[in-house]
């Protein structure tokens, strides 16, 4: 089920999906990344990003093939994703933003994100993520944020996730350690009801950016 195959699928669909996964490592990795199955309340993608963030060699060794396959999507342009780009060059990401990390995002700040960064073509989808971003074990709702990201057409480290288990999200995925600049910050008077809005600009090519940029403490 974590690969997008459920008991409700018919035999031909299941056979086609399995053939795709066996013949295409990138498709297999994308199915894993977008799996909605959870372990202790967390999706697989969150474990990948935690491993990248923690940077512990023993934890990364077995994960490297999957990370490399997903990263190949981000920096490539296969036929399935060719031409799929957000309207007006804007994509969105919604989530929680604890108050203690808000001060990091100041206008003019350039930083890297120490993990894959999932965004959506659709602002509505990202707003839904923001409003359900408080973990179930927390009684009090966390402050919310909506990141609005400008992406130039020739940005080389982002791509559309064409083999997603949740196609309605229209996921646009940035490679780990992608660089962003803060263009504007709109603070909400009550971010537990209406999210802050932080405007970012994605770098055109991570390789052209300094390697010692600060890492985002939250994303």
Coordinates of N, CA and C in Angstrom, one line a residue:
X1 N 0.8 -1.2 0.0 CA 0.0 0.0 0.0 C 0.9 1.3 0.0
X2 N 2.1 1.2 0.6 CA 2.9 2.4 0.6 C 3.4 2.7 -0.8
X3 N 3.3 1.8 -1.8 CA 3.7 2.1 -3.1 C 2.5 2.5 -4.0
X4 N 1.4 2.8 -3.4 CA 0.2 3.2 -4.1 C -0.7 2.1 -4.6
X5 N -0.5 0.9 -4.1 CA -1.3 -0.3 -4.5 C -2.2 -0.7 -3.4
X6 N -3.5 -0.7 -3.6 CA -4.5 -1.0 -2.6 C -5.3 -2.2 -3.0
X7 N -6.0 -2.8 -2.1 CA -6.9 -3.9 -2.4 C -8.0 -3.6 -3.3
X8 N -8.3 -2.3 -3.4 CA -9.4 -1.9 -4.3 C -9.0 -1.8 -5.8
X9 N -7.7 -1.9 -6.1 CA -7.2 -1.8 -7.4 C -7.5 -3.1 -8.2
X10 N -7.8 -3.0 -9.5 CA -8.1 -4.2 -10.2 C -6.8 -4.9 -10.6
X11 N -6.8 -6.1 -11.1 CA -5.6 -6.9 -11.4 C -4.7 -6.2 -12.4
X12 N -5.3 -5.7 -13.5 CA -4.5 -5.0 -14.6 C -3.8 -3.8 -14.0
X13 N -4.4 -3.0 -13.2 CA -3.8 -1.8 -12.6 C -2.7 -2.2 -11.7
X14 N -2.9 -3.3 -10.9 CA -1.8 -3.7 -10.0 C -0.6 -4.2 -10.8
X15 N -0.9 -5.0 -11.8 CA 0.2 -5.6 -12.6 C 1.0 -4.4 -13.3
X16 N 0.3 -3.4 -13.8 CA 1.0 -2.3 -14.4 C 1.8 -1.5 -13.5
X17 N 1.3 -1.3 -12.3 CA 2.0 -0.6 -11.2 C 3.3 -1.3 -10.8
X18 N 3.2 -2.6 -10.6 CA 4.3 -3.4 -10.2 C 5.4 -3.4 -11.3
X19 N 5.0 -3.6 -12.6 CA 5.9 -3.5 -13.7 C 6.7 -2.2 -13.7
X20 N 5.9 -1.1 -13.5 CA 6.5 0.2 -13.5 C 7.6 0.3 -12.4
X21 N 7.2 -0.2 -11.2 CA 8.1 0.0 -10.1 C 9.4 -0.9 -10.2
X22 N 9.2 -2.1 -10.8 CA 10.4 -3.0 -11.0 C 11.3 -2.5 -12.1
X23 N 10.8 -1.7 -13.0 CA 11.6 -1.3 -14.2 C 12.1 0.1 -14.0
X24 N 11.6 0.9 -13.0 CA 12.0 2.3 -12.9 C 12.2 2.6 -11.5
X25 N 13.5 2.7 -11.1 CA 13.9 3.0 -9.7 C 13.4 4.4 -9.3
X26 N 13.4 5.3 -10.3 CA 12.9 6.7 -9.9 C 11.4 6.7 -9.6
X27 N 10.6 5.9 -10.4 CA 9.2 5.8 -10.1 C 9.0 5.1 -8.7
X28 N 9.7 4.1 -8.4 CA 9.7 3.4 -7.2 C 9.9 4.4 -6.0
X29 N 11.0 5.2 -6.1 CA 11.4 6.1 -5.1 C 10.3 7.2 -4.9
X30 N 9.7 7.6 -6.0 CA 8.6 8.6 -5.9 C 7.4 8.1 -5.2
X31 N 7.1 6.8 -5.4 CA 6.0 6.2 -4.7 C 6.2 6.1 -3.2
X32 N 7.5 5.8 -2.9 CA 7.8 5.7 -1.5 C 7.7 7.1 -0.8
X33 N 8.3 8.1 -1.5 CA 8.3 9.5 -1.0 C 6.9 10.0 -0.7
X34 N 5.9 9.6 -1.6 CA 4.6 10.2 -1.5 C 3.6 9.2 -0.8
X35 N 4.1 8.2 -0.2 CA 3.3 7.2 0.5 C 2.6 7.9 1.7
X36 N 1.3 7.6 1.8 CA 0.5 8.2 2.9 C 0.4 7.2 4.1
X37 N 1.1 6.1 4.0 CA 1.1 5.1 5.2 C 2.0 5.7 6.3
X38 N 1.6 5.5 7.5 CA 2.4 6.1 8.6 C 2.9 5.0 9.6
X39 N 4.0 5.4 10.2 CA 4.6 4.6 11.3 C 4.7 5.5 12.5
X40 N 4.0 5.2 13.6 CA 4.0 6.0 14.8 C 3.6 7.4 14.4
X41 N 2.6 7.5 13.5 CA 2.0 8.8 13.1 C 2.8 9.6 12.1
X42 N 3.9 9.1 11.6 CA 4.7 9.8 10.7 C 4.8 9.1 9.3
X43 N 4.8 9.9 8.2 CA 4.9 9.3 6.9 C 6.4 9.1 6.6
X44 N 6.7 8.2 5.6 CA 8.0 7.8 5.2 C 8.9 9.1 4.9
X45 N 8.3 10.0 4.2 CA 9.1 11.2 3.8 C 9.6 11.9 4.9
X46 N 9.0 11.9 6.1 CA 9.5 12.7 7.3 C 10.7 11.9 7.8
X47 N 10.7 10.6 7.7 CA 11.9 9.9 8.2 C 13.1 10.1 7.3
X48 N 12.9 10.2 5.9 CA 14.0 10.6 5.0 C 14.6 11.9 5.4
X49 N 13.7 12.9 5.6 CA 14.2 14.3 5.9 C 14.9 14.3 7.2
X50 N 14.4 13.5 8.2 CA 15.1 13.5 9.5 C 16.5 12.9 9.3
X51 N 16.7 11.9 8.5 CA 18.0 11.3 8.3 C 18.9 12.3 7.6
X52 N 18.4 13.0 6.7 CA 19.2 14.0 6.0 C 19.6 15.1 6.9
X53 N 18.7 15.5 7.8 CA 18.9 16.6 8.7 C 20.0 16.2 9.8
X54 N 19.8 15.0 10.3 CA 20.7 14.5 11.4 C 22.1 14.2 10.9
X55 N 22.2 13.8 9.6 CA 23.5 13.5 8.9 C 24.3 12.5 9.7
X56 N 23.7 11.4 10.1 CA 24.4 10.4 10.8 C 24.7 9.3 9.8
X57 N 26.0 9.0 9.6 CA 26.4 8.1 8.5 C 25.7 6.7 8.5
X58 N 25.6 6.1 9.7 CA 25.0 4.8 9.8 C 23.6 4.8 9.4
X59 N 22.9 5.9 9.7 CA 21.4 6.0 9.3 C 21.3 6.2 7.8
X60 N 22.2 6.8 7.2 CA 22.1 7.2 5.8 C 22.5 6.1 4.8
X61 N 23.3 5.2 5.2 CA 23.9 4.3 4.3 C 22.8 3.5 3.5
X62 N 21.8 3.0 4.2 CA 20.8 2.2 3.6 C 19.8 3.0 2.8
X63 N 19.8 4.3 3.2 CA 18.8 5.2 2.5 C 19.3 5.9 1.3
X64 N 20.6 5.9 1.1 CA 21.2 6.6 0.0 C 20.6 6.3 -1.4
X65 N 20.4 5.0 -1.7 CA 19.8 4.7 -3.0 C 18.5 5.3 -3.3
X66 N 17.6 5.4 -2.2 CA 16.3 6.0 -2.4 C 16.5 7.5 -2.5
X67 N 17.3 8.1 -1.7 CA 17.5 9.5 -1.7 C 18.1 9.9 -3.1
X68 N 19.0 9.1 -3.6 CA 19.6 9.4 -4.9 C 18.6 9.3 -6.0
X69 N 17.7 8.4 -6.0 CA 16.6 8.2 -7.0 C 15.7 9.4 -7.0
X70 N 15.3 9.8 -5.8 CA 14.4 11.0 -5.7 C 15.1 12.2 -6.1
X71 N 16.4 12.4 -5.7 CA 17.1 13.6 -6.1 C 17.3 13.6 -7.7
X72 N 17.4 12.4 -8.3 CA 17.5 12.4 -9.8 C 16.3 13.0 -10.4
X73 N 15.2 12.8 -9.8 CA 13.9 13.4 -10.3 C 14.1 14.9 -10.2
X74 N 14.5 15.4 -9.0 CA 14.6 16.9 -8.8 C 15.5 17.6 -9.8
X75 N 16.6 17.0 -10.1 CA 17.6 17.7 -11.0 C 17.5 17.2 -12.4
X76 N 16.4 16.4 -12.8 CA 16.3 16.0 -14.2 C 15.0 16.5 -14.8
X77 N 14.8 16.2 -16.0 CA 13.5 16.5 -16.7 C 13.1 15.4 -17.6
X78 N 12.3 14.4 -16.9 CA 11.9 13.3 -17.7 C 10.6 13.7 -18.5
X79 N 10.2 12.8 -19.4 CA 9.1 13.1 -20.3 C 7.8 13.3 -19.5
X80 N 7.6 12.6 -18.4 CA 6.4 12.7 -17.6 C 6.2 14.0 -17.0
X81 N 7.3 14.7 -16.6 CA 7.2 15.9 -15.9 C 7.5 17.1 -16.8
X82 N 7.9 16.9 -18.1 CA 8.3 17.9 -19.0 C 7.2 18.9 -19.2
X83 N 7.5 20.2 -19.0 CA 6.5 21.2 -19.2 C 5.6 21.5 -18.1
X84 N 5.7 20.7 -17.0 CA 4.8 21.0 -15.8 C 5.5 21.9 -14.9
X85 N 4.9 23.1 -14.8 CA 5.5 24.2 -14.1 C 4.4 25.0 -13.4
X86 N 4.7 25.5 -12.2 CA 3.6 26.3 -11.5 C 3.2 27.5 -12.3
X87 N 1.9 27.8 -12.2 CA 1.4 29.0 -12.8 C 2.0 30.3 -12.3
X88 N 2.5 31.1 -13.2 CA 3.1 32.4 -12.8 C 4.4 32.2 -12.1
X89 N 5.0 30.9 -12.1 CA 6.2 30.6 -11.5 C 6.2 30.7 -9.9
X90 N 5.0 30.4 -9.4 CA 4.8 30.4 -7.9 C 4.3 29.1 -7.4
X91 N 5.0 28.6 -6.4 CA 4.5 27.4 -5.7 C 4.4 27.7 -4.2
X92 N 3.7 26.8 -3.5 CA 3.4 27.1 -2.1 C 3.7 25.9 -1.2
X93 N 3.9 26.2 0.1 CA 4.1 25.2 1.1 C 3.4 25.7 2.4
X94 N 2.6 24.8 3.0 CA 2.0 25.2 4.2 C 2.4 24.3 5.4
X95 N 2.4 24.8 6.6 CA 2.8 24.0 7.7 C 2.7 24.8 9.0
X96 N 3.3 24.2 10.0 CA 3.4 24.9 11.3 C 4.8 25.7 11.4
X97 N 4.8 26.7 12.2 CA 6.1 27.4 12.4 C 6.1 27.9 13.8
X98 N 6.8 27.2 14.7 CA 6.9 27.6 16.1 C 7.4 29.0 16.2
X99 N 6.9 29.7 17.2 CA 7.3 31.1 17.4 C 8.8 31.3 17.5
X100 N 9.5 30.3 18.1 CA 11.0 30.4 18.4 C 11.8 30.4 17.1
X101 N 11.2 30.0 16.0 CA 11.9 29.9 14.7 C 11.5 31.1 13.7
X102 N 10.5 31.8 14.1 CA 10.0 32.9 13.2 C 11.1 33.9 12.9
X103 N 11.9 34.3 13.9 CA 12.9 35.3 13.7 C 14.0 35.0 12.8
X104 N 14.1 33.7 12.4 CA 15.2 33.3 11.4 C 14.8 33.9 10.1
X105 N 13.5 33.9 9.7 CA 13.1 34.3 8.4 C 13.0 35.8 8.3
X106 N 14.1 36.5 8.1 CA 14.1 37.9 7.9 C 14.4 38.3 6.5
X107 N 13.8 39.4 6.1 CA 14.0 39.9 4.7 C 15.4 40.0 4.3
X108 N 15.8 39.4 3.2 CA 17.2 39.4 2.7 C 18.0 38.2 3.1
X109 N 17.5 37.4 4.1 CA 18.2 36.2 4.5 C 18.2 35.2 3.4
X110 N 19.4 34.6 3.2 CA 19.6 33.5 2.2 C 20.0 32.3 3.0
X111 N 19.4 31.2 2.7 CA 19.7 30.0 3.5 C 19.4 28.7 2.6
X112 N 19.8 27.6 3.2 CA 19.6 26.3 2.6 C 18.6 25.5 3.5
X113 N 17.9 24.6 2.8 CA 17.0 23.7 3.5 C 17.6 22.3 3.6
X114 N 17.9 21.8 4.8 CA 18.6 20.5 4.9 C 17.7 19.3 4.8
X115 N 17.0 19.3 3.6 CA 16.1 18.1 3.3 C 15.4 18.4 2.0
X116 N 14.7 17.4 1.5 CA 13.8 17.7 0.4 C 12.7 18.7 0.8
X117 N 12.3 19.5 -0.1 CA 11.3 20.5 0.3 C 10.1 20.3 -0.7
X118 N 9.0 19.8 -0.2 CA 7.8 19.5 -1.0 C 6.9 20.8 -1.0
X119 N 6.5 21.2 -2.2 CA 5.6 22.3 -2.4 C 4.5 21.9 -3.3
X120 N 3.6 22.7 -3.5 CA 2.4 22.4 -4.4 C 2.2 23.6 -5.3
X121 N 1.6 23.2 -6.5 CA 1.2 24.2 -7.4 C 0.0 25.0 -6.9
X122 N -0.7 24.3 -5.9 CA -2.0 24.9 -5.5 C -1.9 25.5 -4.1
X123 N -2.3 26.8 -4.0 CA -2.3 27.4 -2.7 C -3.3 26.8 -1.8
X124 N -4.4 26.4 -2.3 CA -5.5 25.8 -1.5 C -5.0 24.5 -0.8
X125 N -4.2 23.7 -1.5 CA -3.7 22.4 -0.9 C -2.7 22.8 0.2
X126 N -1.9 23.8 0.0 CA -0.9 24.2 1.0 C -1.6 24.8 2.2
X127 N -2.6 25.5 2.0 CA -3.4 26.0 3.2 C -4.0 24.9 4.0
X128 N -4.4 23.8 3.3 CA -5.0 22.7 4.0 C -3.9 22.0 4.9
X129 N -2.7 21.9 4.3 CA -1.6 21.4 5.1 C -1.3 22.2 6.3
X130 N -1.3 23.5 6.1 CA -1.1 24.4 7.3 C -2.1 24.2 8.4
X131 N -3.4 24.1 8.0 CA -4.4 24.0 9.0 C -4.4 22.6 9.7
X132 N -3.8 21.6 9.1 CA -3.7 20.3 9.8 C -2.3 20.0 10.3
X133 N -1.5 21.0 10.5 CA -0.1 20.8 10.7 C 0.3 20.5 12.2
X134 N -0.7 20.8 13.1 CA -0.4 20.5 14.5 C -0.4 19.0 14.8
X135 N 0.6 18.4 15.3 CA 0.6 17.0 15.6 C -0.5 16.6 16.5
X136 N -1.0 15.4 16.3 CA -2.2 14.9 17.1 C -1.9 14.9 18.6
X137 N -0.6 14.7 19.0 CA -0.4 14.6 20.5 C -0.3 16.0 21.2
X138 N -0.4 17.1 20.4 CA -0.4 18.4 21.0 C -1.8 18.9 21.1
X139 N -2.1 19.3 22.3 CA -3.5 19.8 22.6 C -3.7 21.2 22.0
X140 N -2.7 22.1 22.2 CA -2.8 23.4 21.7 C -2.3 23.5 20.2
X141 N -3.1 24.2 19.4 CA -2.7 24.4 18.0 C -1.5 25.2 17.8
X142 N -0.6 24.8 16.9 CA 0.7 25.6 16.7 C 0.4 26.7 15.7
X143 N 1.3 27.8 15.8 CA 1.2 28.8 14.8 C 1.5 28.3 13.4
X144 N 0.8 28.8 12.4 CA 0.9 28.3 11.0 C 1.7 29.3 10.1
X145 N 2.1 28.7 9.0 CA 2.8 29.5 8.0 C 2.5 29.0 6.6
X146 N 2.4 30.0 5.6 CA 2.3 29.6 4.2 C 3.5 30.2 3.5
X147 N 4.4 29.4 3.0 CA 5.5 29.8 2.2 C 5.1 30.0 0.8
X148 N 5.4 31.1 0.2 CA 5.0 31.4 -1.2 C 6.4 31.6 -2.0
X149 N 6.7 30.7 -2.9 CA 8.0 30.6 -3.5 C 8.0 30.9 -5.0
X150 N 8.8 31.9 -5.4 CA 9.0 32.2 -6.8 C 10.1 31.3 -7.3
X151 N 9.8 30.7 -8.5 CA 10.7 29.8 -9.1 C 10.9 30.2 -10.6
X152 N 12.2 30.5 -11.0 CA 12.5 30.8 -12.4 C 12.4 29.5 -13.2
X153 N 12.0 29.7 -14.5 CA 11.7 28.6 -15.4 C 12.9 27.6 -15.5
X154 N 14.1 28.2 -15.4 CA 15.3 27.3 -15.6 C 16.0 26.9 -14.3
X155 N 15.2 26.9 -13.2 CA 15.7 26.4 -11.9 C 16.0 24.9 -12.1
X156 N 17.2 24.5 -11.7 CA 17.7 23.2 -12.0 C 17.5 22.2 -10.9
X157 N 17.0 22.5 -9.7 CA 16.9 21.6 -8.6 C 15.5 21.4 -8.1
X158 N 14.5 21.5 -9.0 CA 13.2 21.2 -8.6 C 12.4 20.6 -9.8
X159 N 11.5 19.7 -9.5 CA 10.7 19.1 -10.5 C 9.4 18.6 -10.0
X160 N 8.5 18.4 -11.0 CA 7.1 17.8 -10.7 C 7.2 16.4 -10.3
X161 N 6.5 15.9 -9.3 CA 6.5 14.5 -8.9 C 5.4 13.8 -9.7
X162 N 5.9 13.2 -10.8 CA 4.9 12.6 -11.8 C 4.4 11.2 -11.4
X163 N 5.1 10.5 -10.5 CA 4.6 9.2 -10.0 C 4.2 9.3 -8.6
X164 N 3.2 10.2 -8.3 CA 2.8 10.4 -6.9 C 1.6 9.5 -6.5
X165 N 1.5 9.2 -5.3 CA 0.3 8.4 -4.8 C -0.8 9.4 -4.5
X166 N -0.5 10.7 -4.5 CA -1.5 11.7 -4.2 C -1.5 12.8 -5.2
X167 N -1.9 12.5 -6.4 CA -1.7 13.3 -7.6 C -2.4 14.7 -7.4
X168 N -3.5 14.7 -6.6 CA -4.3 16.0 -6.5 C -3.4 17.1 -5.8
X169 N -2.3 16.7 -5.1 CA -1.5 17.7 -4.4 C -0.6 18.4 -5.4
X170 N -0.4 17.9 -6.6 CA 0.5 18.5 -7.6 C 1.8 18.9 -7.0
X171 N 2.5 17.9 -6.5 CA 3.7 18.2 -5.8 C 4.9 18.6 -6.7
X172 N 5.6 19.7 -6.2 CA 6.7 20.2 -6.9 C 7.9 20.2 -5.9
X173 N 8.9 19.3 -6.1 CA 9.8 18.9 -5.1 C 11.2 19.5 -5.3
X174 N 11.7 20.2 -4.3 CA 13.1 20.7 -4.4 C 14.1 19.7 -3.8
X175 N 15.3 19.7 -4.4 CA 16.3 18.8 -3.9 C 16.8 19.2 -2.5
X176 N 17.4 18.3 -1.8 CA 18.0 18.7 -0.5 C 19.0 19.8 -0.6
X177 N 19.1 20.6 0.4 CA 20.0 21.7 0.5 C 19.8 22.8 -0.6
X178 N 18.6 22.9 -1.1 CA 18.2 24.0 -2.0 C 18.3 25.3 -1.3
X179 N 18.6 26.3 -2.1 CA 18.8 27.7 -1.5 C 17.6 28.6 -1.8
X180 N 17.3 29.4 -0.8 CA 16.2 30.3 -0.9 C 16.5 31.6 -0.3
X181 N 15.9 32.7 -0.8 CA 16.1 34.0 -0.2 C 14.7 34.5 0.3
X182 N 14.7 35.2 1.4 CA 13.5 35.7 2.0 C 13.2 37.1 1.3
X183 N 12.1 37.2 0.6 CA 11.8 38.4 -0.1 C 10.9 39.3 0.7
X184 N 9.9 38.7 1.4 CA 9.0 39.5 2.3 C 8.4 38.6 3.3
X185 N 8.0 39.3 4.4 CA 7.4 38.5 5.5 C 6.1 39.3 5.9
X186 N 5.0 38.6 5.8 CA 3.7 39.1 6.2 C 3.2 38.4 7.5
X187 N 3.3 39.1 8.6 CA 3.0 38.5 9.9 C 1.5 38.5 10.2
X188 N 1.0 37.4 10.6 CA -0.5 37.3 11.0 C -0.7 37.7 12.4
X189 N -1.8 38.5 12.7 CA -2.1 38.9 14.1 C -2.4 37.7 14.9
X190 N -2.9 36.6 14.3 CA -3.2 35.4 15.1 C -2.8 34.2 14.2
X191 N -1.6 33.7 14.2 CA -1.2 32.7 13.2 C -1.7 31.3 13.6
X192 N -2.5 31.2 14.7 CA -3.1 29.9 14.9 C -4.5 29.8 14.2
X193 N -4.9 31.0 13.7 CA -6.1 31.0 12.9 C -5.8 31.3 11.4
X194 N -4.9 32.2 11.2 CA -4.5 32.6 9.8 C -3.0 32.6 9.7
X195 N -2.4 31.8 8.8 CA -1.0 31.7 8.8 C -0.2 32.9 8.5
X196 N 1.0 33.0 9.0 CA 2.0 34.0 8.5 C 2.2 33.6 7.0
X197 N 2.6 34.6 6.2 CA 2.9 34.4 4.8 C 4.4 34.8 4.6
X198 N 5.2 33.9 4.2 CA 6.6 34.3 3.9 C 6.9 34.0 2.5
X199 N 7.4 35.1 1.8 CA 7.7 35.1 0.4 C 9.2 34.7 0.2
X200 N 9.4 33.7 -0.6 CA 10.8 33.3 -0.9 C 11.0 33.3 -2.4
X201 N 12.3 33.4 -2.7 CA 12.8 33.2 -4.1 C 13.8 32.1 -4.1
X202 N 13.5 31.1 -5.0 CA 14.4 30.0 -5.1 C 15.6 30.3 -6.0
X203 N 16.8 29.9 -5.5 CA 18.0 30.1 -6.4 C 17.8 29.3 -7.7
X204 N 18.4 29.9 -8.7 CA 18.3 29.2 -10.0 C 19.2 27.9 -10.1
X205 N 20.3 27.9 -9.4 CA 21.2 26.8 -9.4 C 21.9 26.7 -8.0
X206 N 21.7 25.7 -7.3 CA 22.3 25.5 -6.0 C 23.9 25.6 -6.0
X207 N 24.4 25.1 -7.1 CA 25.9 25.0 -7.3 C 26.5 26.4 -7.3
X208 N 25.8 27.4 -7.6 CA 26.3 28.7 -7.7 C 26.2 29.5 -6.4
X209 N 25.6 28.8 -5.4 CA 25.4 29.5 -4.1 C 26.5 29.0 -3.1
X210 N 26.9 29.9 -2.1 CA 27.9 29.5 -1.1 C 27.5 28.2 -0.3
X211 N 28.4 27.4 0.0 CA 28.1 26.2 0.7 C 27.9 26.4 2.2
X212 N 28.4 27.5 2.7 CA 28.3 27.7 4.1 C 27.1 28.6 4.5
X213 N 26.1 28.6 3.7 CA 24.9 29.4 4.1 C 24.2 28.8 5.3
X214 N 23.5 29.6 6.1 CA 22.8 29.0 7.3 C 21.8 28.0 6.8
X215 N 21.5 27.0 7.7 CA 20.5 26.0 7.4 C 19.2 26.4 8.1
X216 N 18.1 26.3 7.4 CA 16.8 26.6 8.1 C 16.5 25.7 9.3
X217 N 16.2 26.3 10.4 CA 15.9 25.5 11.6 C 14.5 24.8 11.5
X218 N 13.7 25.3 10.5 CA 12.3 24.8 10.4 C 11.9 25.0 8.9
X219 N 11.2 24.0 8.4 CA 10.7 24.2 7.0 C 9.5 23.3 6.7

